[in-house]
Amino acid sequence: MKFTKLITAICTLGATFAGVSCQSQQEDYGWLKNGIDTSVSQLLSTSKEIEGTGKMPRSIWVGYDLDFLGWQLDIDPMTIKDSLRAQPSADRLGHRRLCDIYDWTSGFFPGSLWYAYELTGNSELQTEASKFTNLLNPIRYYKGTHDLGFMMNCSYGNALRLSPNDTIPAVLTETADNLCSRFDEGIGAIRSWDFGTWNFPVIIDNMMNLDLLFEAAKLTGDSKYLEVAKRHADKTMSCHFRPDRTSWHVVSYNNDGTVECRQTFQGKNDDSAWARGQAWGVYGYTACYRQFKDEKYLDFACSIADMIMSKVTTEDAIPYWDYDAPADERTPRDASAAAVTASALFELSTFAKDGQKYFDYAEKILKSLSSSDYLAEPGTNEGFILKHSVGSLHHGSEIDVPLNYADYYYLEAIQRYMNLKNLKYNKL
Ligand code: GLY
């Protein structure tokens, strides 16, 4: 106690003479320490529990209620094709849902372990992070999705930053080549999915995979990765956004590059603003500005951020799963969209002229996510860190559950926050 008073006095004195603020040291960061400690405990217990399965933790199995879906989607529940939705068997309900390495979310658990290691320096986390990252090695040969960036950059990309070895650059570069193989010159975009009846579907989420291309350009010095990324970002900028800066989820193109259709796959309806899609957009264009330093990306990222801040009306800044869903206390929140937004806005705050407003908003989100409303009690929540996200309400899937990507972007947001505030874990 005496020591704290002494530090406070020194800070006040220093601030008086130097004209600077010692705010960081004086603030109570118990909430942040609790968020990190909870994360470490949840991640380590999960890694032990799934050891040897060859799988990754994805979410929790839940069912759904047709009337509830009808209400949220604003449609007659009788028109919902229930047969298209999987109801987990009773013995699975409430238990951890694992996924294999070809799932689009497979990189997030190793990535979370890496961030937790970076935050704390705990070597047990490093060991587990390496182990789970290595499971993903076969993905370097996979070309079946655009999600390669999520899968490999969140895992191997963080491994390269925090525990480099000679083999990682080749893994990342081969994966980036496979992502580029999905780029169509005539259309000017990377194809997202190979399923469905669309001619050439591109989803807003695809902006998140460009970071892998930026990494490959850095590793090889080859500008082809940047050209693909830039063309994809520009095509998406011109075709995916509405005048109010909300985005469509899916845009499919004809072979001549004209738009075949604009739809949703996971949102409320084709013209609604699906919360996570808005978050992917602001994150993606902030990353484009970091890479290309072209003001058009910065202006675009700021305008998406401003749209999010004006349209998310919840007190705690955690959005409903879709901005256009009927809203009352039963409407599910999407903590994953909030975590992605917080991480993006911390980075955006370092580029934008009026960056403080983005920092403040991101800090508000981070504090909300770190409260008991969203942060799990250690030992609960099937080992996940955050509660209350939505995977795909439209498909009756993962409604109001933890999601591995909510956890990943929460930890990334914490890391960015601590860097910006110059905070160290052992001083919290
Ligand atoms: N990329 C799929 C999703 O955001 O749910």
CSV table of C-alpha atoms and ligand atoms in Angstrom, one decimal:
chain,number,residue,atom,x,y,z
A,1,MET,CA,0.0,0.0,0.0
A,2,LYS,CA,2.8,2.4,1.0
A,3,PHE,CA,4.6,1.4,-2.2
A,4,THR,CA,1.6,2.2,-4.3
A,5,LYS,CA,1.3,5.6,-2.6
A,6,LEU,CA,5.0,6.3,-3.3
A,7,ILE,CA,4.6,5.4,-7.0
A,8,THR,CA,1.6,7.6,-7.2
A,9,ALA,CA,3.5,10.5,-5.6
A,10,ILE,CA,6.4,10.0,-8.0
A,11,CYS,CA,4.1,9.9,-10.9
A,12,THR,CA,2.3,13.0,-9.9
A,13,LEU,CA,5.6,14.8,-9.3
A,14,GLY,CA,7.1,13.5,-12.6
A,15,ALA,CA,3.9,14.5,-14.5
A,16,THR,CA,4.1,18.0,-13.0
A,17,PHE,CA,7.7,18.5,-14.1
A,18,ALA,CA,7.5,16.7,-17.4
A,19,GLY,CA,4.0,17.8,-18.3
A,20,VAL,CA,3.1,14.2,-19.1
A,21,SER,CA,0.5,11.9,-17.7
A,22,CYS,CA,1.3,8.9,-15.5
A,23,GLN,CA,-2.3,7.8,-16.0
A,24,SER,CA,-1.4,4.2,-17.1
A,25,GLN,CA,0.4,3.5,-13.8
A,26,GLN,CA,-2.4,5.0,-11.7
A,27,GLU,CA,-5.3,3.1,-13.3
A,28,ASP,CA,-6.6,-0.1,-11.8
A,29,TYR,CA,-6.0,-2.8,-14.3
A,30,GLY,CA,-7.5,-5.6,-12.2
A,31,TRP,CA,-10.0,-6.2,-15.0
A,32,LEU,CA,-7.3,-6.7,-17.5
A,33,LYS,CA,-5.2,-9.0,-15.3
A,34,ASN,CA,-8.3,-11.0,-14.6
A,35,GLY,CA,-9.0,-11.3,-18.4
A,36,ILE,CA,-5.5,-12.5,-19.0
A,37,ASP,CA,-5.3,-14.9,-16.1
A,38,THR,CA,-8.7,-16.4,-17.0
A,39,SER,CA,-7.6,-16.8,-20.6
A,40,VAL,CA,-4.4,-18.6,-19.5
A,41,SER,CA,-6.2,-20.9,-17.2
A,42,GLN,CA,-8.9,-21.8,-19.8
A,43,LEU,CA,-6.4,-22.3,-22.6
A,44,LEU,CA,-4.1,-24.6,-20.6
A,45,SER,CA,-6.9,-26.7,-19.3
A,46,THR,CA,-8.4,-27.1,-22.8
A,47,SER,CA,-5.1,-28.0,-24.3
A,48,LYS,CA,-4.7,-30.8,-21.7
A,49,GLU,CA,-8.2,-32.1,-22.2
A,50,ILE,CA,-8.0,-32.3,-26.0
A,51,GLU,CA,-4.5,-33.6,-26.1
A,52,GLY,CA,-4.1,-36.5,-28.6
A,53,THR,CA,-7.4,-35.9,-30.4
A,54,GLY,CA,-5.7,-34.1,-33.4
A,55,LYS,CA,-8.6,-31.6,-33.2
A,56,MET,CA,-9.2,-28.1,-32.2
A,57,PRO,CA,-11.8,-26.6,-29.8
A,58,ARG,CA,-14.4,-24.6,-31.8
A,59,SER,CA,-17.5,-23.9,-29.7
A,60,ILE,CA,-20.2,-25.6,-27.7
A,61,TRP,CA,-22.9,-27.8,-29.2
A,62,VAL,CA,-26.3,-26.2,-28.8
A,63,GLY,CA,-29.7,-26.7,-30.4
A,64,TYR,CA,-32.2,-24.1,-31.5
A,65,ASP,CA,-35.8,-23.3,-31.4
A,66,LEU,CA,-37.7,-22.8,-34.7
A,67,ASP,CA,-40.0,-20.1,-33.4
A,68,PHE,CA,-37.0,-18.2,-32.1
A,69,LEU,CA,-35.3,-18.4,-35.5
A,70,GLY,CA,-38.4,-17.3,-37.2
A,71,TRP,CA,-38.7,-14.2,-34.9
A,72,GLN,CA,-35.0,-13.3,-35.3
A,73,LEU,CA,-35.1,-13.8,-39.1
A,74,ASP,CA,-38.5,-12.0,-39.4
A,75,ILE,CA,-40.0,-14.9,-41.3
A,76,ASP,CA,-42.7,-17.5,-40.7
A,77,PRO,CA,-41.0,-20.4,-38.9
A,78,MET,CA,-43.2,-22.7,-41.0
A,79,THR,CA,-41.2,-21.6,-44.0
A,80,ILE,CA,-37.9,-22.6,-42.5
A,81,LYS,CA,-36.5,-25.8,-43.9
A,82,ASP,CA,-35.8,-27.5,-40.6
A,83,SER,CA,-34.4,-30.5,-42.3
A,84,LEU,CA,-31.4,-28.4,-43.5
A,85,ARG,CA,-30.4,-27.7,-39.9
A,86,ALA,CA,-28.5,-30.1,-37.8
A,87,GLN,CA,-29.8,-30.7,-34.3
A,88,PRO,CA,-26.9,-32.1,-32.2
A,89,SER,CA,-27.7,-35.4,-30.5
A,90,ALA,CA,-28.7,-35.1,-26.8
A,91,ASP,CA,-25.5,-36.5,-25.5
A,92,ARG,CA,-23.5,-33.7,-27.3
A,93,LEU,CA,-25.6,-30.8,-26.2
A,94,GLY,CA,-23.7,-28.4,-23.9
A,95,HIS,CA,-20.3,-30.1,-24.6
A,96,ARG,CA,-17.3,-28.8,-26.3
A,97,ARG,CA,-17.5,-28.9,-30.1
A,98,LEU,CA,-14.2,-29.9,-31.7
A,99,CYS,CA,-13.2,-29.4,-35.3
A,100,ASP,CA,-10.6,-30.9,-37.6
A,101,ILE,CA,-7.7,-29.0,-39.1
A,102,TYR,CA,-9.6,-28.4,-42.4
A,103,ASP,CA,-12.2,-26.3,-40.5
A,104,TRP,CA,-11.9,-22.6,-41.2
A,105,THR,CA,-11.5,-21.9,-37.5
A,106,SER,CA,-8.6,-24.4,-36.9
A,107,GLY,CA,-5.9,-21.7,-36.5
A,108,PHE,CA,-7.6,-19.8,-33.7
A,109,PHE,CA,-6.8,-22.0,-30.8
A,110,PRO,CA,-3.1,-22.2,-31.6
A,111,GLY,CA,-3.2,-18.5,-32.2
A,112,SER,CA,-4.8,-17.8,-28.8
A,113,LEU,CA,-2.1,-19.9,-27.2
A,114,TRP,CA,0.5,-17.7,-28.9
A,115,TYR,CA,-1.1,-14.5,-27.8
A,116,ALA,CA,-1.4,-15.7,-24.2
A,117,TYR,CA,2.3,-16.7,-24.4
A,118,GLU,CA,3.2,-13.3,-25.7
A,119,LEU,CA,1.2,-11.6,-23.0
A,120,THR,CA,2.6,-13.5,-20.1
A,121,GLY,CA,5.8,-15.2,-21.1
A,122,ASN,CA,4.5,-18.5,-19.7
A,123,SER,CA,6.6,-21.2,-21.4
A,124,GLU,CA,3.9,-23.8,-21.0
A,125,LEU,CA,1.8,-21.8,-23.3
A,126,GLN,CA,4.6,-21.7,-25.8
A,127,THR,CA,5.0,-25.5,-25.7
A,128,GLU,CA,1.3,-26.0,-26.3
A,129,ALA,CA,1.2,-23.3,-29.0
A,130,SER,CA,3.9,-25.0,-31.0
A,131,LYS,CA,2.2,-28.4,-30.6
A,132,PHE,CA,-1.2,-27.2,-31.8
A,133,THR,CA,0.4,-25.1,-34.6
A,134,ASN,CA,2.3,-28.1,-35.9
A,135,LEU,CA,-1.0,-30.1,-36.3
A,136,LEU,CA,-1.9,-27.7,-39.1
A,137,ASN,CA,1.1,-28.5,-41.2
A,138,PRO,CA,-0.9,-30.4,-43.9
A,139,ILE,CA,-2.9,-27.2,-44.6
A,140,ARG,CA,0.1,-25.9,-46.6
A,141,TYR,CA,-1.1,-28.3,-49.4
A,142,TYR,CA,-4.8,-27.3,-49.2
A,143,LYS,CA,-6.5,-25.1,-51.8
A,144,GLY,CA,-10.1,-25.8,-51.0
A,145,THR,CA,-11.0,-22.5,-49.3
A,146,HIS,CA,-10.1,-18.8,-49.0
A,147,ASP,CA,-9.9,-19.3,-45.2
A,148,LEU,CA,-6.2,-20.3,-45.5
A,149,GLY,CA,-5.2,-16.9,-44.0
A,150,PHE,CA,-7.3,-17.4,-40.9
A,151,MET,CA,-6.0,-21.0,-40.5
A,152,MET,CA,-2.3,-20.4,-41.1
A,153,ASN,CA,-1.6,-16.8,-40.4
A,154,CYS,CA,-3.2,-16.9,-36.9
A,155,SER,CA,-1.2,-20.1,-36.1
A,156,TYR,CA,2.0,-20.2,-38.1
A,157,GLY,CA,2.1,-16.4,-38.6
A,158,ASN,CA,2.2,-15.9,-34.8
A,159,ALA,CA,4.7,-18.7,-34.4
A,160,LEU,CA,7.0,-16.9,-36.8
A,161,ARG,CA,6.8,-13.7,-34.8
A,162,LEU,CA,7.2,-15.3,-31.4
A,163,SER,CA,9.2,-18.5,-31.9
A,164,PRO,CA,10.7,-18.4,-35.4
A,165,ASN,CA,12.3,-21.4,-37.1
A,166,ASP,CA,13.6,-22.1,-40.6
A,167,THR,CA,10.6,-24.1,-41.7
A,168,ILE,CA,7.8,-21.6,-41.0
A,169,PRO,CA,8.5,-19.2,-43.9
A,170,ALA,CA,8.1,-22.0,-46.4
A,171,VAL,CA,4.8,-23.1,-44.8
A,172,LEU,CA,3.4,-19.6,-45.0
A,173,THR,CA,4.6,-18.9,-48.5
A,174,GLU,CA,3.2,-22.2,-49.9
A,175,THR,CA,-0.1,-21.4,-48.3
A,176,ALA,CA,-0.1,-17.9,-49.7
A,177,ASP,CA,0.6,-19.4,-53.2
A,178,ASN,CA,-2.5,-21.7,-52.7
A,179,LEU,CA,-4.6,-18.7,-51.7
A,180,CYS,CA,-3.4,-16.8,-54.8
A,181,SER,CA,-4.4,-19.8,-56.9
A,182,ARG,CA,-8.0,-18.8,-56.0
A,183,PHE,CA,-7.5,-15.4,-57.5
A,184,ASP,CA,-9.2,-14.7,-60.9
A,185,GLU,CA,-7.5,-12.2,-63.1
A,186,GLY,CA,-10.6,-11.3,-65.1
A,187,ILE,CA,-12.8,-10.8,-62.0
A,188,GLY,CA,-10.1,-9.3,-59.9
A,189,ALA,CA,-10.9,-11.2,-56.7
A,190,ILE,CA,-10.1,-14.3,-54.7
A,191,ARG,CA,-12.8,-16.9,-54.7
A,192,SER,CA,-14.1,-17.6,-51.3
A,193,TRP,CA,-16.1,-20.9,-51.5
A,194,ASP,CA,-16.3,-23.9,-53.7
A,195,PHE,CA,-19.7,-25.0,-52.5
A,196,GLY,CA,-23.1,-23.6,-53.5
A,197,THR,CA,-24.6,-22.6,-56.8
A,198,TRP,CA,-22.9,-19.1,-57.1
A,199,ASN,CA,-20.7,-18.5,-60.1
A,200,PHE,CA,-17.9,-16.9,-58.1
A,201,PRO,CA,-18.7,-16.2,-54.5
A,202,VAL,CA,-16.7,-13.7,-52.5
A,203,ILE,CA,-17.5,-13.0,-48.9
A,204,ILE,CA,-16.6,-9.9,-46.8
A,205,ASP,CA,-14.7,-12.2,-44.5
A,206,ASN,CA,-12.2,-12.8,-47.2
A,207,MET,CA,-10.6,-9.4,-46.4
A,208,MET,CA,-9.2,-11.1,-43.3
A,209,ASN,CA,-7.1,-13.5,-45.4
A,210,LEU,CA,-5.0,-10.7,-47.0
A,211,ASP,CA,-2.7,-10.5,-44.0
A,212,LEU,CA,-1.3,-13.9,-45.1
A,213,LEU,CA,-0.4,-12.3,-48.5
A,214,PHE,CA,1.3,-9.3,-46.8
A,215,GLU,CA,3.4,-11.8,-44.8
A,216,ALA,CA,4.3,-13.8,-47.9
A,217,ALA,CA,5.4,-10.5,-49.6
A,218,LYS,CA,7.6,-9.7,-46.7
A,219,LEU,CA,9.1,-13.1,-46.6
A,220,THR,CA,9.8,-13.4,-50.3
A,221,GLY,CA,10.1,-9.9,-51.5
A,222,ASP,CA,7.8,-10.9,-54.3
A,223,SER,CA,5.2,-8.2,-55.1
A,224,LYS,CA,2.8,-10.6,-56.7
A,225,TYR,CA,1.2,-11.2,-53.3
A,226,LEU,CA,0.6,-7.5,-52.9
A,227,GLU,CA,-0.9,-7.2,-56.3
A,228,VAL,CA,-3.5,-9.9,-55.6
A,229,ALA,CA,-4.3,-8.4,-52.2
A,230,LYS,CA,-4.7,-4.9,-53.6
A,231,ARG,CA,-6.9,-6.0,-56.5
A,232,HIS,CA,-9.1,-8.1,-54.1
A,233,ALA,CA,-9.4,-5.2,-51.7
A,234,ASP,CA,-10.3,-2.7,-54.4
A,235,LYS,CA,-12.9,-5.0,-56.0
A,236,THR,CA,-14.4,-5.6,-52.6
A,237,MET,CA,-14.5,-1.9,-51.9
A,238,SER,CA,-16.4,-1.2,-55.0
A,239,CYS,CA,-18.9,-4.0,-54.9
A,240,HIS,CA,-19.5,-5.1,-51.3
A,241,PHE,CA,-20.6,-1.9,-49.6
A,242,ARG,CA,-23.8,0.0,-49.5
A,243,PRO,CA,-24.0,3.8,-49.4
A,244,ASP,CA,-24.3,3.7,-45.6
A,245,ARG,CA,-21.0,1.7,-45.4
A,246,THR,CA,-22.6,-1.5,-44.2
A,247,SER,CA,-21.6,-4.5,-46.3
A,248,TRP,CA,-23.3,-7.4,-48.0
A,249,HIS,CA,-22.0,-10.7,-46.9
A,250,VAL,CA,-21.8,-12.6,-50.2
A,251,VAL,CA,-21.2,-11.0,-53.6
A,252,SER,CA,-21.0,-13.4,-56.5
A,253,TYR,CA,-19.5,-12.3,-59.8
A,254,ASN,CA,-20.0,-13.3,-63.4
A,255,ASN,CA,-16.9,-14.2,-65.3
A,256,ASP,CA,-16.7,-10.7,-66.8
A,257,GLY,CA,-16.4,-9.3,-63.3
A,258,THR,CA,-19.9,-7.9,-63.1
A,259,VAL,CA,-22.0,-8.7,-60.1
A,260,GLU,CA,-24.2,-11.8,-60.4
A,261,CYS,CA,-26.0,-11.3,-57.0
A,262,ARG,CA,-25.6,-9.9,-53.5
A,263,GLN,CA,-26.8,-12.1,-50.7
A,264,THR,CA,-26.3,-13.2,-47.2
A,265,PHE,CA,-25.3,-16.6,-45.9
A,266,GLN,CA,-25.1,-15.9,-42.2
A,267,GLY,CA,-27.0,-12.6,-41.7
A,268,LYS,CA,-30.7,-12.0,-41.1
A,269,ASN,CA,-31.4,-11.4,-44.7
A,270,ASP,CA,-29.7,-10.3,-47.9
A,271,ASP,CA,-29.9,-6.6,-47.1
A,272,SER,CA,-29.2,-6.7,-43.4
A,273,ALA,CA,-26.0,-5.7,-41.7
A,274,TRP,CA,-24.6,-8.9,-40.2
A,275,ALA,CA,-22.5,-7.8,-37.2
A,276,ARG,CA,-19.4,-9.9,-37.8
A,277,GLY,CA,-19.3,-8.9,-41.5
A,278,GLN,CA,-19.0,-5.3,-40.5
A,279,ALA,CA,-16.2,-6.2,-38.1
A,280,TRP,CA,-14.3,-8.2,-40.8
A,281,GLY,CA,-14.6,-5.1,-43.1
A,282,VAL,CA,-13.1,-2.5,-40.7
A,283,TYR,CA,-10.3,-5.0,-39.7
A,284,GLY,CA,-9.5,-5.8,-43.3
A,285,TYR,CA,-9.2,-2.2,-44.6
A,286,THR,CA,-7.2,-1.1,-41.5
A,287,ALA,CA,-4.7,-3.9,-42.4
A,288,CYS,CA,-4.7,-2.6,-46.0
A,289,TYR,CA,-3.7,0.8,-44.9
A,290,ARG,CA,-1.0,-0.6,-42.7
A,291,GLN,CA,0.4,-2.4,-45.7
A,292,PHE,CA,-0.1,0.1,-48.6
A,293,LYS,CA,-0.3,3.4,-46.8
A,294,ASP,CA,-2.9,4.5,-49.3
A,295,GLU,CA,-5.2,7.1,-47.7
A,296,LYS,CA,-8.2,5.6,-49.5
A,297,TYR,CA,-8.0,2.5,-47.3
A,298,LEU,CA,-7.6,4.6,-44.2
A,299,ASP,CA,-10.7,6.8,-45.1
A,300,PHE,CA,-12.6,3.6,-45.8
A,301,ALA,CA,-11.7,1.9,-42.6
A,302,CYS,CA,-12.6,5.1,-40.7
A,303,SER,CA,-16.0,5.3,-42.4
A,304,ILE,CA,-16.8,1.7,-41.5
A,305,ALA,CA,-15.7,2.3,-37.9
A,306,ASP,CA,-17.9,5.4,-37.7
A,307,MET,CA,-20.8,3.4,-39.1
A,308,ILE,CA,-20.3,0.6,-36.5
A,309,MET,CA,-20.1,3.2,-33.7
A,310,SER,CA,-23.3,4.9,-34.8
A,311,LYS,CA,-25.3,1.7,-35.5
A,312,VAL,CA,-24.4,-0.4,-32.5
A,313,THR,CA,-26.8,0.9,-29.9
A,314,THR,CA,-26.3,-1.5,-27.0
A,315,GLU,CA,-25.1,0.1,-23.7
A,316,ASP,CA,-22.0,-2.1,-23.5
A,317,ALA,CA,-21.1,-1.8,-27.2
A,318,ILE,CA,-21.4,-5.5,-27.8
A,319,PRO,CA,-23.6,-5.8,-30.9
A,320,TYR,CA,-26.6,-7.9,-31.5
A,321,TRP,CA,-25.6,-10.7,-34.0
A,322,ASP,CA,-27.2,-8.7,-36.8
A,323,TYR,CA,-27.8,-4.9,-36.7
A,324,ASP,CA,-31.2,-5.4,-38.3
A,325,ALA,CA,-32.4,-8.3,-36.1
A,326,PRO,CA,-35.5,-7.6,-33.9
A,327,ALA,CA,-33.9,-6.4,-30.7
A,328,ASP,CA,-34.9,-7.0,-27.2
A,329,GLU,CA,-33.2,-8.8,-24.2
A,330,ARG,CA,-33.6,-12.2,-25.9
A,331,THR,CA,-31.6,-11.1,-29.0
A,332,PRO,CA,-28.3,-12.8,-29.0
A,333,ARG,CA,-25.2,-10.7,-28.8
A,334,ASP,CA,-22.1,-11.4,-30.8
A,335,ALA,CA,-19.0,-11.1,-28.7
A,336,SER,CA,-16.9,-12.3,-31.6
A,337,ALA,CA,-17.9,-9.3,-33.7
A,338,ALA,CA,-17.1,-7.0,-30.8
A,339,ALA,CA,-13.6,-8.6,-30.2
A,340,VAL,CA,-12.7,-8.3,-33.9
A,341,THR,CA,-13.9,-4.6,-33.9
A,342,ALA,CA,-11.9,-3.8,-30.7
A,343,SER,CA,-8.7,-5.3,-32.2
A,344,ALA,CA,-9.2,-3.4,-35.5
A,345,LEU,CA,-10.0,-0.1,-33.8
A,346,PHE,CA,-6.9,-0.2,-31.6
A,347,GLU,CA,-4.8,-0.5,-34.7
A,348,LEU,CA,-6.9,2.1,-36.5
A,349,SER,CA,-6.5,4.5,-33.6
A,350,THR,CA,-2.7,4.6,-34.4
A,351,PHE,CA,-3.3,5.7,-38.0
A,352,ALA,CA,-6.4,8.0,-37.9
A,353,LYS,CA,-6.2,11.7,-37.3
A,354,ASP,CA,-9.0,11.5,-34.7
A,355,GLY,CA,-7.7,8.1,-33.4
A,356,GLN,CA,-8.6,8.8,-29.8
A,357,LYS,CA,-12.3,8.1,-30.5
A,358,TYR,CA,-11.5,4.7,-31.9
A,359,PHE,CA,-9.2,3.9,-29.0
A,360,ASP,CA,-11.9,4.9,-26.5
A,361,TYR,CA,-14.6,2.8,-28.2
A,362,ALA,CA,-12.3,-0.2,-28.4
A,363,GLU,CA,-11.4,0.2,-24.8
A,364,LYS,CA,-15.0,0.2,-23.9
A,365,ILE,CA,-15.6,-3.0,-25.8
A,366,LEU,CA,-12.6,-4.6,-24.1
A,367,LYS,CA,-13.8,-3.7,-20.7
A,368,SER,CA,-17.3,-5.1,-21.5
A,369,LEU,CA,-15.8,-8.3,-22.8
A,370,SER,CA,-13.7,-8.6,-19.6
A,371,SER,CA,-16.7,-8.2,-17.4
A,372,SER,CA,-18.5,-11.2,-15.9
A,373,ASP,CA,-21.2,-10.7,-18.4
A,374,TYR,CA,-18.9,-12.1,-21.2
A,375,LEU,CA,-15.8,-13.4,-19.5
A,376,ALA,CA,-16.1,-17.0,-18.3
A,377,GLU,CA,-15.4,-18.1,-14.8
A,378,PRO,CA,-12.3,-20.4,-14.9
A,379,GLY,CA,-13.3,-24.0,-15.1
A,380,THR,CA,-16.6,-23.3,-16.9
A,381,ASN,CA,-17.7,-22.6,-20.5
A,382,GLU,CA,-16.1,-25.8,-21.7
A,383,GLY,CA,-12.7,-24.1,-21.5
A,384,PHE,CA,-13.5,-21.2,-23.7
A,385,ILE,CA,-12.7,-17.6,-22.6
A,386,LEU,CA,-15.7,-15.6,-23.8
A,387,LYS,CA,-19.4,-16.3,-23.7
A,388,HIS,CA,-22.2,-15.1,-26.0
A,389,SER,CA,-21.2,-15.2,-29.6
A,390,VAL,CA,-23.2,-16.3,-32.6
A,391,GLY,CA,-21.8,-18.5,-35.4
A,392,SER,CA,-24.7,-18.8,-37.9
A,393,LEU,CA,-28.1,-18.1,-36.5
A,394,HIS,CA,-29.5,-18.6,-40.0
A,395,HIS,CA,-28.4,-22.2,-39.9
A,396,GLY,CA,-29.5,-22.8,-36.4
A,397,SER,CA,-25.9,-23.2,-35.6
A,398,GLU,CA,-23.8,-21.9,-32.6
A,399,ILE,CA,-26.3,-19.5,-31.2
A,400,ASP,CA,-25.2,-17.7,-28.0
A,401,VAL,CA,-22.1,-19.8,-27.5
A,402,PRO,CA,-18.4,-19.3,-27.1
A,403,LEU,CA,-16.4,-19.3,-30.3
A,404,ASN,CA,-12.7,-19.9,-30.7
A,405,TYR,CA,-12.3,-16.8,-32.9
A,406,ALA,CA,-14.0,-14.5,-30.3
A,407,ASP,CA,-11.3,-15.7,-27.9
A,408,TYR,CA,-8.5,-15.1,-30.4
A,409,TYR,CA,-9.4,-11.6,-31.3
A,410,TYR,CA,-10.1,-10.8,-27.6
A,411,LEU,CA,-6.5,-11.7,-26.8
A,412,GLU,CA,-5.2,-9.9,-29.9
A,413,ALA,CA,-7.1,-6.8,-28.7
A,414,ILE,CA,-5.6,-7.1,-25.3
A,415,GLN,CA,-2.1,-7.4,-26.8
A,416,ARG,CA,-2.7,-4.3,-28.9
A,417,TYR,CA,-4.2,-2.4,-26.0
A,418,MET,CA,-1.2,-3.2,-23.7
A,419,ASN,CA,1.2,-2.2,-26.4
A,420,LEU,CA,-0.5,1.2,-26.9
A,421,LYS,CA,-0.7,1.8,-23.1
A,422,ASN,CA,2.8,0.5,-22.6
A,423,LEU,CA,1.6,-2.0,-20.0
A,424,LYS,CA,3.4,-5.1,-18.8
A,425,TYR,CA,1.6,-8.1,-17.5
A,426,ASN,CA,3.8,-8.4,-14.4
A,427,LYS,CA,3.1,-4.8,-13.5
A,428,LEU,CA,-0.7,-5.0,-13.7
B,1,GLY,N1,-15.9,-16.6,-41.7
B,1,GLY,C1,-17.1,-17.2,-41.3
B,1,GLY,C2,-17.7,-16.4,-40.1
B,1,GLY,O1,-17.3,-15.3,-39.8
B,1,GLY,O2,-18.6,-16.9,-39.5
